Amino acid sequence: MDSTIILQTTLNGLMIGGVYALVAVGLTLIFGVMKIVNFAQGEFVMLGMYVSWALATFVGIGPYPGLLIVAVIMFVGGWLTFKLLIIRIIGKSDEAFILLTLGLSIFLQNITLLAFGADYLTVTTTVKDAAIRFGGLAISLPRLIAFGVALVMVAALTLFLNRTDTGRAMRATAESREVATLLGIDPVSCFAVAFGVGTVMAGIAGVLLTPMFYVYPGVGTLFNTTAFIVVVLGGMGSLTGALVGGLLIGIVEALGGTFVSLDLSQLFAFLIFLAVLFVRPSGLFGRSA
Amino acid sequence: MLDVKAISAGYGDMKVLDCVSLTVESGEAVSLVGSNGAGKTTLLRAISGLVPVWSGSIVFDGQDLGALPAHKLPALGIAHIPQGRGVLTQLTVKDNLLLGGYVPAARERRPETMKMVYDLFPVLREKESQLGGSLSGGQQQMLAIARALMSHPKLLILDEPSLGLAPIMVEAVFEIIKTISGQGVSLLLVEQNLAEALAVSTRAYVLETGRVVLHGASDELANNEHVRTAYLGI
């Protein structure tokens, strides 16, 4: 086997893994603070892709210049979803949350289908086919940008959580709602911020993916599964775990897809997932219960 | 300052507090004693808004607490150290303290308060970048008290501060509580260690199965026949 191909494939996987990590970090943030899994996270990725596509198609703003606009739209969308829907079931059972977010996921897919049809849409950017070459390897520019932006977003989130009062309040709420309340922190507003930021993460991931993926109503399901695997693999609630897990799944999928079969690439993600959980049931960076 | 009037409260259908009244005047130290299950913790939690109050009223500084969500209370000057200390184990000592001064009024004075608190508890300065969970039980109690002081409380509520501590730490903790009380902070203290509780407080309430059965000056209660047989075992 040619070592250049292995290296090249690993590199491609690593780049896409950065985007998986971004989606998973958003999911982890919501899970960590609220202790609930958002099953509509993949659909927020899909919506990010559509907003990005709409901006490029109707307004003429490309994915990268439009990043900030999409981030703002997604934050407002996430915040409204929280205020209109999620807030009603806080303190209720986990089942209520699963049903609500699953329902939201189906609703979002179908409303997009109704609005834009089932066609596969594409967004073209000037950098779509550009690549950076070195030593026989090549990285396509959209992948590199996706990787870079994803890492910057994760770093920014980490700084936010560690260095700001709101971030500390969110970590306090994640550990104990009651103690947070006794310190004068409103847990529900922390939930709102976590949900909003988690949605932004997914939306940005969507934007970063549009130059590489087709945009269609069902595209989110791809990321729902992957993000969920990454979150559990990394250790529920651990941001570092989500980051490392995302990169790992990206690489494993790419290697499996290239050397065995492209159709089976997700199978390898599941295999590594099971293998890791077999050795470390609480995930790579999870705290054992 | 704190005026609890005839409150009843509980969990689900189970009534834990039955028409309990209690007052804490400004600068006063009041202790709440009684055996396990008497409702002491529930009373403190009802005051802090963590347990819904079924009937009666709780007024603090002229404000009816019943109308406020629990997270608004610290801004009024109420600091509550829950049973088990409530240290955030996954956050550093410093982050715990910074969150102690989370309410806007305290946030403005945070750097100087932090310095004051570190001078009072030098061990916390040494360990400021360690996780709260890595501290010993006694150090965690110090951190809990220090964190409460970060908010410049008018009323400090302490739930079993000596629980699980070595005797020497118990002494140290009560020394600090005395100091805080001496600085004019009102105290409401629940404590199993009756002798220490009565020594640090000026007045005390005895709670039995959700009702106040006795109240009065701490030194009088310490000599009361019923209290001596029921709680001091002498």
Coordinates of C-alpha atoms in Angstrom, one line a residue:
Chain A
M1 CA 0.0 0.0 0.0
D2 CA 1.3 3.4 -1.0
S3 CA 2.2 5.5 2.1
T4 CA 1.3 8.7 0.2
I5 CA -2.2 7.5 -0.3
I6 CA -2.5 6.6 3.4
L7 CA -1.2 10.0 4.4
Q8 CA -3.4 11.8 1.9
T9 CA -6.5 9.9 3.1
T10 CA -5.7 10.5 6.7
L11 CA -5.3 14.2 6.0
N12 CA -8.6 14.3 4.2
G13 CA -10.3 12.5 7.1
L14 CA -8.7 14.8 9.6
M15 CA -10.0 17.8 7.8
I16 CA -13.6 16.6 7.6
G17 CA -13.2 15.3 11.2
G18 CA -12.8 18.9 12.2
V19 CA -16.4 19.6 11.0
Y20 CA -17.7 16.5 12.7
A21 CA -16.0 17.8 15.9
L22 CA -17.7 21.2 15.5
V23 CA -21.2 19.6 15.2
A24 CA -20.4 17.3 18.1
V25 CA -19.0 20.1 20.3
G26 CA -22.3 22.0 19.9
L27 CA -24.2 18.8 20.8
T28 CA -21.9 18.3 23.8
L29 CA -22.4 21.8 25.0
I30 CA -26.2 21.3 25.0
F31 CA -25.9 17.9 26.6
G32 CA -23.4 19.1 29.2
V33 CA -25.4 22.1 30.4
M34 CA -28.9 20.8 30.0
K35 CA -28.3 17.0 30.4
I36 CA -30.4 16.3 27.3
V37 CA -29.6 15.2 23.8
N38 CA -30.8 17.3 20.9
F39 CA -31.8 14.9 18.2
A40 CA -32.4 17.8 15.8
Q41 CA -28.7 18.9 15.8
G42 CA -28.2 17.4 12.3
E43 CA -31.1 19.4 11.0
F44 CA -29.5 22.6 12.3
V45 CA -26.5 21.6 10.2
M46 CA -28.8 21.2 7.2
L47 CA -30.5 24.6 7.9
G48 CA -27.0 26.2 8.0
M49 CA -26.4 24.7 4.6
Y50 CA -29.6 26.0 3.2
V51 CA -29.2 29.5 4.6
S52 CA -25.7 29.5 3.1
W53 CA -27.0 28.3 -0.2
A54 CA -29.8 30.9 -0.2
L55 CA -27.3 33.7 0.6
A56 CA -25.1 32.6 -2.3
T57 CA -28.0 32.0 -4.7
F58 CA -30.3 35.0 -4.0
V59 CA -28.0 37.6 -2.5
G60 CA -24.7 36.7 -4.0
I61 CA -22.8 36.3 -0.7
G62 CA -20.6 33.3 -0.8
P63 CA -20.3 30.8 2.1
Y64 CA -17.2 32.2 3.7
P65 CA -18.1 35.9 3.6
G66 CA -21.6 34.8 4.8
L67 CA -20.3 32.9 7.9
L68 CA -21.1 35.6 10.3
I69 CA -24.6 36.2 8.9
V70 CA -25.4 32.6 9.1
A71 CA -24.1 32.5 12.7
V72 CA -26.4 35.3 13.7
I73 CA -29.4 33.8 11.9
M74 CA -28.7 30.4 13.5
F75 CA -28.3 31.9 17.0
V76 CA -31.6 33.7 16.7
G77 CA -33.2 30.5 15.3
G78 CA -31.8 28.4 18.1
W79 CA -32.8 30.9 20.8
L80 CA -36.4 31.1 19.4
T81 CA -36.6 27.3 19.3
F82 CA -35.6 27.3 22.9
K83 CA -38.0 30.1 23.9
L84 CA -41.0 28.7 22.0
L85 CA -40.5 24.9 22.4
I86 CA -37.7 23.7 24.6
I87 CA -38.5 25.9 27.6
R88 CA -41.9 24.2 27.9
I89 CA -40.4 20.8 28.8
I90 CA -37.6 21.8 31.1
G91 CA -37.9 19.8 34.3
K92 CA -40.1 17.2 32.5
S93 CA -39.1 13.7 31.6
D94 CA -36.2 12.9 29.2
E95 CA -38.8 11.2 27.0
A96 CA -40.5 14.5 26.4
F97 CA -37.2 15.9 25.2
I98 CA -36.5 13.0 22.9
L99 CA -40.0 13.2 21.4
L100 CA -39.8 17.0 21.0
T101 CA -36.4 17.1 19.3
L102 CA -37.1 14.1 17.1
G103 CA -40.3 15.7 16.1
L104 CA -38.5 18.9 15.4
S105 CA -36.0 17.1 13.3
I106 CA -38.8 15.5 11.2
F107 CA -40.6 18.8 10.9
L108 CA -37.5 20.7 9.8
Q109 CA -36.7 18.1 7.1
N110 CA -40.2 18.2 5.7
I111 CA -40.6 22.0 5.9
T112 CA -37.4 22.3 3.9
L113 CA -38.6 19.7 1.5
L114 CA -41.8 21.7 1.0
A115 CA -39.9 25.0 0.6
F116 CA -37.0 23.9 -1.6
G117 CA -38.0 20.5 -3.0
A118 CA -35.9 17.3 -2.9
D119 CA -33.3 18.5 -5.5
Y120 CA -29.7 18.3 -4.7
L121 CA -28.4 21.8 -4.6
T122 CA -24.8 23.0 -4.9
V123 CA -23.0 26.1 -3.9
T124 CA -20.0 27.1 -6.0
T125 CA -17.2 29.1 -4.5
T126 CA -14.1 30.5 -6.2
V127 CA -12.0 28.2 -4.0
K128 CA -14.0 25.1 -4.6
D129 CA -11.4 23.3 -6.6
A130 CA -8.3 25.1 -5.2
A131 CA -5.8 23.0 -3.3
I132 CA -2.6 23.4 -1.4
R133 CA 0.1 21.0 -2.5
F134 CA 3.2 19.9 -0.6
G135 CA 5.4 16.9 -0.9
G136 CA 3.1 14.9 -3.1
L137 CA 0.1 15.6 -0.9
A138 CA -2.8 18.0 -1.6
I139 CA -5.4 19.5 0.7
S140 CA -8.4 21.0 -1.0
L141 CA -8.9 24.6 0.2
P142 CA -12.6 24.1 1.3
R143 CA -11.5 21.2 3.5
L144 CA -8.6 23.2 5.0
I145 CA -10.9 26.2 5.7
A146 CA -13.5 24.0 7.2
F147 CA -10.9 22.4 9.5
G148 CA -9.4 25.7 10.5
V149 CA -12.7 27.5 11.2
A150 CA -13.9 24.5 13.2
L151 CA -10.8 24.5 15.4
V152 CA -11.0 28.2 15.9
M153 CA -14.7 27.9 16.9
V154 CA -13.9 25.1 19.4
A155 CA -11.0 27.2 20.8
A156 CA -13.3 30.2 21.1
L157 CA -15.9 28.2 22.9
T158 CA -13.4 26.9 25.3
L159 CA -12.2 30.4 26.1
F160 CA -15.7 31.6 26.5
L161 CA -16.5 28.8 29.0
N162 CA -13.3 29.4 31.0
R163 CA -12.8 33.1 31.0
T164 CA -16.2 34.8 31.1
D165 CA -18.8 35.0 33.9
T166 CA -21.5 33.6 31.6
G167 CA -19.2 30.7 30.7
R168 CA -18.5 30.0 34.3
A169 CA -22.2 30.2 35.1
M170 CA -22.8 27.7 32.4
R171 CA -20.2 25.3 33.8
A172 CA -21.7 25.7 37.3
T173 CA -25.2 25.0 35.9
A174 CA -23.8 21.9 34.1
E175 CA -22.5 20.6 37.4
S176 CA -25.3 21.5 39.7
R177 CA -28.4 23.5 38.8
E178 CA -29.2 23.9 42.5
V179 CA -25.8 25.3 43.5
A180 CA -25.9 27.6 40.5
T181 CA -29.3 28.9 41.6
L182 CA -27.9 29.6 45.1
L183 CA -25.2 31.7 43.5
G184 CA -27.7 33.9 41.7
I185 CA -27.4 32.2 38.3
D186 CA -30.6 31.7 36.3
P187 CA -30.2 28.1 35.0
V188 CA -32.8 28.6 32.3
S189 CA -30.9 31.6 30.7
C190 CA -27.8 29.4 30.7
F191 CA -29.8 26.7 28.9
A192 CA -30.9 29.3 26.3
V193 CA -27.3 30.4 25.7
A194 CA -26.1 26.8 25.5
F195 CA -28.9 25.9 23.0
G196 CA -28.2 29.0 21.0
V197 CA -24.5 28.5 20.8
G198 CA -24.9 24.8 20.1
T199 CA -27.2 25.7 17.2
V200 CA -24.6 28.2 15.9
M201 CA -21.9 25.5 15.9
A202 CA -24.2 23.2 13.8
G203 CA -25.1 26.0 11.4
I204 CA -21.4 27.0 10.9
A205 CA -20.6 23.4 10.3
G206 CA -23.3 23.5 7.6
V207 CA -21.8 26.5 6.0
L208 CA -18.3 24.9 6.0
L209 CA -19.8 21.8 4.3
T210 CA -21.7 23.4 1.5
P211 CA -18.7 23.7 -0.9
M212 CA -18.1 19.9 -0.4
F213 CA -21.6 18.4 0.1
Y214 CA -24.9 18.4 -1.8
V215 CA -27.5 20.4 0.0
Y216 CA -30.8 18.5 0.4
P217 CA -33.5 18.1 3.1
G218 CA -32.2 14.8 4.4
V219 CA -28.5 15.7 4.6
G220 CA -28.8 16.3 8.3
T221 CA -29.4 12.7 9.2
L222 CA -25.9 11.9 8.2
F223 CA -24.5 14.3 10.8
N224 CA -27.0 13.4 13.5
T225 CA -25.7 9.9 13.6
T226 CA -22.0 10.9 13.3
A227 CA -22.3 13.6 15.9
F228 CA -24.0 11.3 18.3
I229 CA -21.3 8.7 17.9
V230 CA -18.7 11.3 18.4
V231 CA -20.3 12.7 21.6
V232 CA -20.5 9.2 23.2
L233 CA -17.1 8.2 21.9
G234 CA -15.5 11.3 23.4
G235 CA -17.2 10.9 26.7
M236 CA -20.6 12.5 27.2
G237 CA -20.2 16.2 28.2
S238 CA -16.5 16.5 27.4
L239 CA -15.6 19.2 24.9
T240 CA -12.0 17.8 24.5
G241 CA -13.6 14.3 23.9
A242 CA -15.9 15.7 21.2
L243 CA -13.0 17.3 19.5
V244 CA -10.7 14.3 19.5
G245 CA -13.6 12.0 18.8
G246 CA -14.6 14.1 15.8
L247 CA -11.1 14.0 14.3
L248 CA -10.8 10.3 15.0
I249 CA -14.1 9.4 13.3
G250 CA -13.2 11.6 10.4
I251 CA -9.9 9.7 9.9
V252 CA -11.4 6.3 10.4
E253 CA -14.2 6.9 7.9
A254 CA -11.8 8.2 5.3
L255 CA -9.4 5.3 5.6
G256 CA -12.2 2.7 5.6
G257 CA -13.9 4.5 2.7
T258 CA -10.8 4.6 0.6
F259 CA -9.2 1.2 1.3
V260 CA -12.3 -1.0 1.8
S261 CA -15.5 0.5 0.4
L262 CA -16.9 4.0 0.3
D263 CA -20.4 2.5 1.0
L264 CA -19.1 1.0 4.3
S265 CA -17.3 4.1 5.6
Q266 CA -19.9 4.7 8.3
L267 CA -19.5 1.0 9.4
F268 CA -15.9 1.8 10.4
A269 CA -17.1 4.7 12.4
F270 CA -19.3 2.3 14.3
L271 CA -16.6 -0.3 14.7
I272 CA -14.1 2.2 16.3
F273 CA -17.0 3.5 18.4
L274 CA -17.7 0.0 19.7
A275 CA -14.0 -0.8 20.2
V276 CA -13.5 2.4 22.2
L277 CA -16.6 1.8 24.4
F278 CA -15.5 -1.8 24.9
V279 CA -12.2 -0.6 26.4
R280 CA -13.5 2.6 28.0
P281 CA -17.2 2.5 28.7
S282 CA -17.3 6.1 29.7
G283 CA -15.7 7.3 26.5
L284 CA -12.2 8.7 25.7
F285 CA -12.4 11.7 28.0
G286 CA -15.5 10.8 30.0
R287 CA -15.6 10.5 33.8
S288 CA -16.8 7.1 34.9
A289 CA -20.1 7.4 36.7
Chain B
M1 CA -34.7 41.4 58.7
L2 CA -35.9 37.8 57.9
D3 CA -39.5 37.2 58.9
V4 CA -40.8 33.7 58.3
K5 CA -44.5 33.7 59.1
A6 CA -46.5 30.4 59.6
I7 CA -45.1 28.6 56.6
S8 CA -46.0 25.0 55.6
A9 CA -44.1 23.2 52.9
G10 CA -43.1 19.7 51.8
Y11 CA -42.3 17.4 49.0
G12 CA -45.1 16.0 46.8
D13 CA -47.9 15.2 49.2
M14 CA -45.7 14.9 52.2
K15 CA -45.9 17.9 54.6
V16 CA -42.6 18.5 56.2
L17 CA -43.1 22.0 57.7
D18 CA -46.2 22.7 59.6
C19 CA -46.9 26.4 60.3
V20 CA -43.3 27.3 61.2
S21 CA -42.5 30.9 62.2
L22 CA -39.0 32.3 62.7
T23 CA -37.3 35.7 62.7
V24 CA -33.7 36.7 62.3
E25 CA -32.9 40.3 63.2
S26 CA -30.2 42.3 61.6
G27 CA -26.8 41.3 62.9
E28 CA -28.2 38.4 64.9
A29 CA -27.0 34.8 64.9
V30 CA -29.9 32.3 65.1
S31 CA -29.5 28.5 65.2
L32 CA -32.0 25.9 64.3
V33 CA -31.7 22.6 66.1
G34 CA -33.6 19.4 66.1
S35 CA -33.1 15.7 65.3
N36 CA -32.8 14.2 61.8
G37 CA -36.0 14.6 59.8
A38 CA -37.3 17.4 61.9
G39 CA -37.4 19.7 58.8
K40 CA -34.4 21.9 59.4
T41 CA -32.9 21.6 55.9
T42 CA -36.4 21.9 54.4
L43 CA -37.0 25.2 56.2
L44 CA -33.7 26.6 55.0
R45 CA -34.5 25.4 51.4
A46 CA -37.9 27.0 51.6
I47 CA -36.4 30.3 52.6
S48 CA -34.0 30.1 49.6
G49 CA -36.9 29.3 47.3
L50 CA -35.6 25.7 46.5
V51 CA -38.7 24.2 48.0
P52 CA -42.1 25.6 47.2
V53 CA -43.9 27.1 50.1
W54 CA -47.6 25.9 50.5
S55 CA -48.8 28.6 52.8
G56 CA -47.5 31.4 54.9
S57 CA -45.0 34.1 53.9
I58 CA -41.3 34.8 53.9
V59 CA -40.3 38.4 54.0
F60 CA -36.6 39.6 53.8
D61 CA -35.8 43.3 54.2
G62 CA -39.4 44.2 53.5
Q63 CA -39.5 42.1 50.3
D64 CA -41.9 39.2 49.9
L65 CA -39.7 36.3 48.8
G66 CA -42.6 34.2 47.6
A67 CA -42.9 36.3 44.5
L68 CA -39.3 35.9 43.5
P69 CA -37.6 33.0 41.7
A70 CA -34.8 31.4 43.8
H71 CA -31.9 32.8 41.6
K72 CA -33.0 36.4 42.5
L73 CA -32.4 35.9 46.2
P74 CA -28.5 36.2 46.3
A75 CA -28.8 39.7 44.8
L76 CA -30.9 40.7 47.9
G77 CA -28.1 39.7 50.2
I78 CA -28.9 36.1 51.0
A79 CA -26.1 33.5 50.8
H80 CA -27.0 29.9 51.4
I81 CA -24.4 27.2 51.9
P82 CA -26.2 24.0 51.4
Q83 CA -25.7 20.7 53.2
G84 CA -22.7 19.0 51.7
R85 CA -21.2 22.4 51.0
G86 CA -22.1 22.9 47.4
V87 CA -18.6 23.3 46.1
L88 CA -18.4 23.0 42.4
T89 CA -16.0 20.2 42.1
Q90 CA -15.3 20.5 38.4
L91 CA -14.4 24.2 38.6
T92 CA -11.2 25.6 40.0
V93 CA -11.1 27.2 43.5
K94 CA -10.8 30.6 41.8
D95 CA -13.7 30.1 39.5
N96 CA -15.8 29.0 42.5
L97 CA -14.9 32.2 44.2
L98 CA -15.5 34.4 41.1
L99 CA -19.0 32.8 40.9
G100 CA -19.6 33.7 44.5
G101 CA -19.4 37.3 43.4
Y102 CA -21.6 36.6 40.3
V103 CA -24.5 39.0 41.3
P104 CA -24.0 42.5 39.7
A105 CA -23.4 44.5 42.9
A106 CA -20.8 42.0 44.1
R107 CA -19.1 41.8 40.7
E108 CA -18.0 45.4 40.8
R109 CA -16.1 44.9 44.0
R110 CA -14.8 41.4 43.1
P111 CA -11.0 42.0 42.9
E112 CA -10.9 43.6 46.4
T113 CA -13.3 41.1 47.9
M114 CA -11.2 38.3 46.5
K115 CA -8.1 39.7 48.2
M116 CA -9.9 40.0 51.5
V117 CA -11.2 36.4 51.2
Y118 CA -7.7 35.1 50.3
D119 CA -6.3 36.9 53.3
L120 CA -8.9 35.2 55.5
F121 CA -8.2 31.8 53.9
P122 CA -4.6 31.7 52.7
V123 CA -4.9 28.0 51.8
L124 CA -7.4 29.0 49.1
R125 CA -4.9 31.3 47.5
E126 CA -2.3 28.5 47.4
K127 CA -4.8 26.2 45.7
E128 CA -6.6 28.7 43.5
S129 CA -6.0 26.9 40.3
Q130 CA -6.9 23.4 41.6
L131 CA -10.3 21.9 41.1
G132 CA -12.8 22.3 43.9
G133 CA -13.2 18.6 44.1
S134 CA -9.5 18.1 44.9
L135 CA -9.7 19.9 48.2
S136 CA -10.2 18.1 51.6
G137 CA -13.5 18.3 53.3
G138 CA -12.4 21.1 55.6
Q139 CA -10.9 23.1 52.8
Q140 CA -14.1 22.6 50.8
Q141 CA -16.1 24.0 53.8
M142 CA -13.6 27.0 53.8
L143 CA -14.2 27.5 50.1
A144 CA -18.0 27.3 50.6
I145 CA -17.8 30.0 53.2
A146 CA -15.3 32.1 51.3
R147 CA -17.5 31.8 48.2
A148 CA -20.6 33.0 50.2
L149 CA -18.6 36.0 51.5
M150 CA -17.8 37.0 47.9
S151 CA -21.4 38.1 47.5
H152 CA -21.2 40.4 50.6
P153 CA -24.2 38.8 52.2
K154 CA -26.5 40.4 54.8
L155 CA -27.8 37.0 55.8
L156 CA -25.7 33.9 55.7
I157 CA -27.6 30.6 55.9
L158 CA -25.4 27.6 56.8
D159 CA -26.7 24.0 56.7
E160 CA -24.6 21.6 58.9
P161 CA -21.2 23.2 58.3
S162 CA -19.5 20.7 60.6
L163 CA -20.9 17.6 58.9
G164 CA -18.1 15.1 58.1
L165 CA -15.3 17.3 59.4
A166 CA -12.5 16.3 61.7
P167 CA -12.9 17.8 65.2
I168 CA -10.0 20.2 64.7
M169 CA -11.7 21.5 61.5
V170 CA -15.0 21.8 63.2
E171 CA -13.4 24.2 65.7
A172 CA -11.7 26.2 62.9
V173 CA -15.0 26.5 61.0
F174 CA -16.9 27.7 64.1
E175 CA -14.1 30.2 64.7
I176 CA -14.7 31.6 61.3
I177 CA -18.4 31.6 61.7
K178 CA -18.0 33.6 64.9
T179 CA -15.7 36.1 63.1
I180 CA -18.3 36.6 60.3
S181 CA -21.1 37.0 62.8
G182 CA -18.9 39.6 64.7
Q183 CA -18.7 41.6 61.5
G184 CA -22.4 42.2 61.5
V185 CA -23.6 39.5 59.1
S186 CA -26.8 37.9 60.2
L187 CA -26.6 34.1 60.5
L188 CA -29.1 31.3 60.3
L189 CA -27.4 28.1 61.3
V190 CA -28.5 24.5 61.2
E191 CA -26.2 22.3 63.1
Q192 CA -26.1 18.8 64.6
N193 CA -23.4 19.9 67.0
L194 CA -25.7 21.5 69.5
A195 CA -23.1 22.7 71.9
E196 CA -21.2 24.6 69.1
A197 CA -24.5 25.9 67.6
L198 CA -25.8 27.3 70.9
A199 CA -22.3 28.8 71.7
V200 CA -22.2 30.7 68.4
S201 CA -25.8 31.9 68.3
T202 CA -27.7 34.3 70.5
R203 CA -31.1 32.7 69.9
A204 CA -32.2 29.3 68.9
Y205 CA -35.3 27.5 67.7
V206 CA -36.0 23.8 68.4
L207 CA -37.8 22.0 65.5
E208 CA -39.6 18.7 66.1
T209 CA -41.5 16.9 63.3
G210 CA -42.0 20.1 61.3
R211 CA -43.0 22.3 64.2
V212 CA -41.2 24.8 66.3
V213 CA -41.6 23.4 69.9
L214 CA -39.3 25.8 71.7
H215 CA -37.4 29.0 71.1
G216 CA -35.5 31.4 73.1
A217 CA -32.1 32.7 74.1
S218 CA -29.4 30.1 73.3
D219 CA -27.9 30.1 76.8
E220 CA -31.4 29.4 78.3
L221 CA -32.1 26.6 75.8
A222 CA -28.7 25.1 76.7
N223 CA -30.0 24.8 80.2
N224 CA -33.5 23.7 79.3
E225 CA -34.5 20.3 80.7
H226 CA -36.1 19.1 77.5
V227 CA -33.2 20.2 75.3
R228 CA -30.7 18.6 77.6
T229 CA -32.3 15.2 77.7
A230 CA -33.5 15.2 74.1
Y231 CA -30.4 16.6 72.3
L232 CA -27.4 16.8 74.6
G233 CA -28.0 13.4 76.3
I234 CA -27.3 14.7 79.8

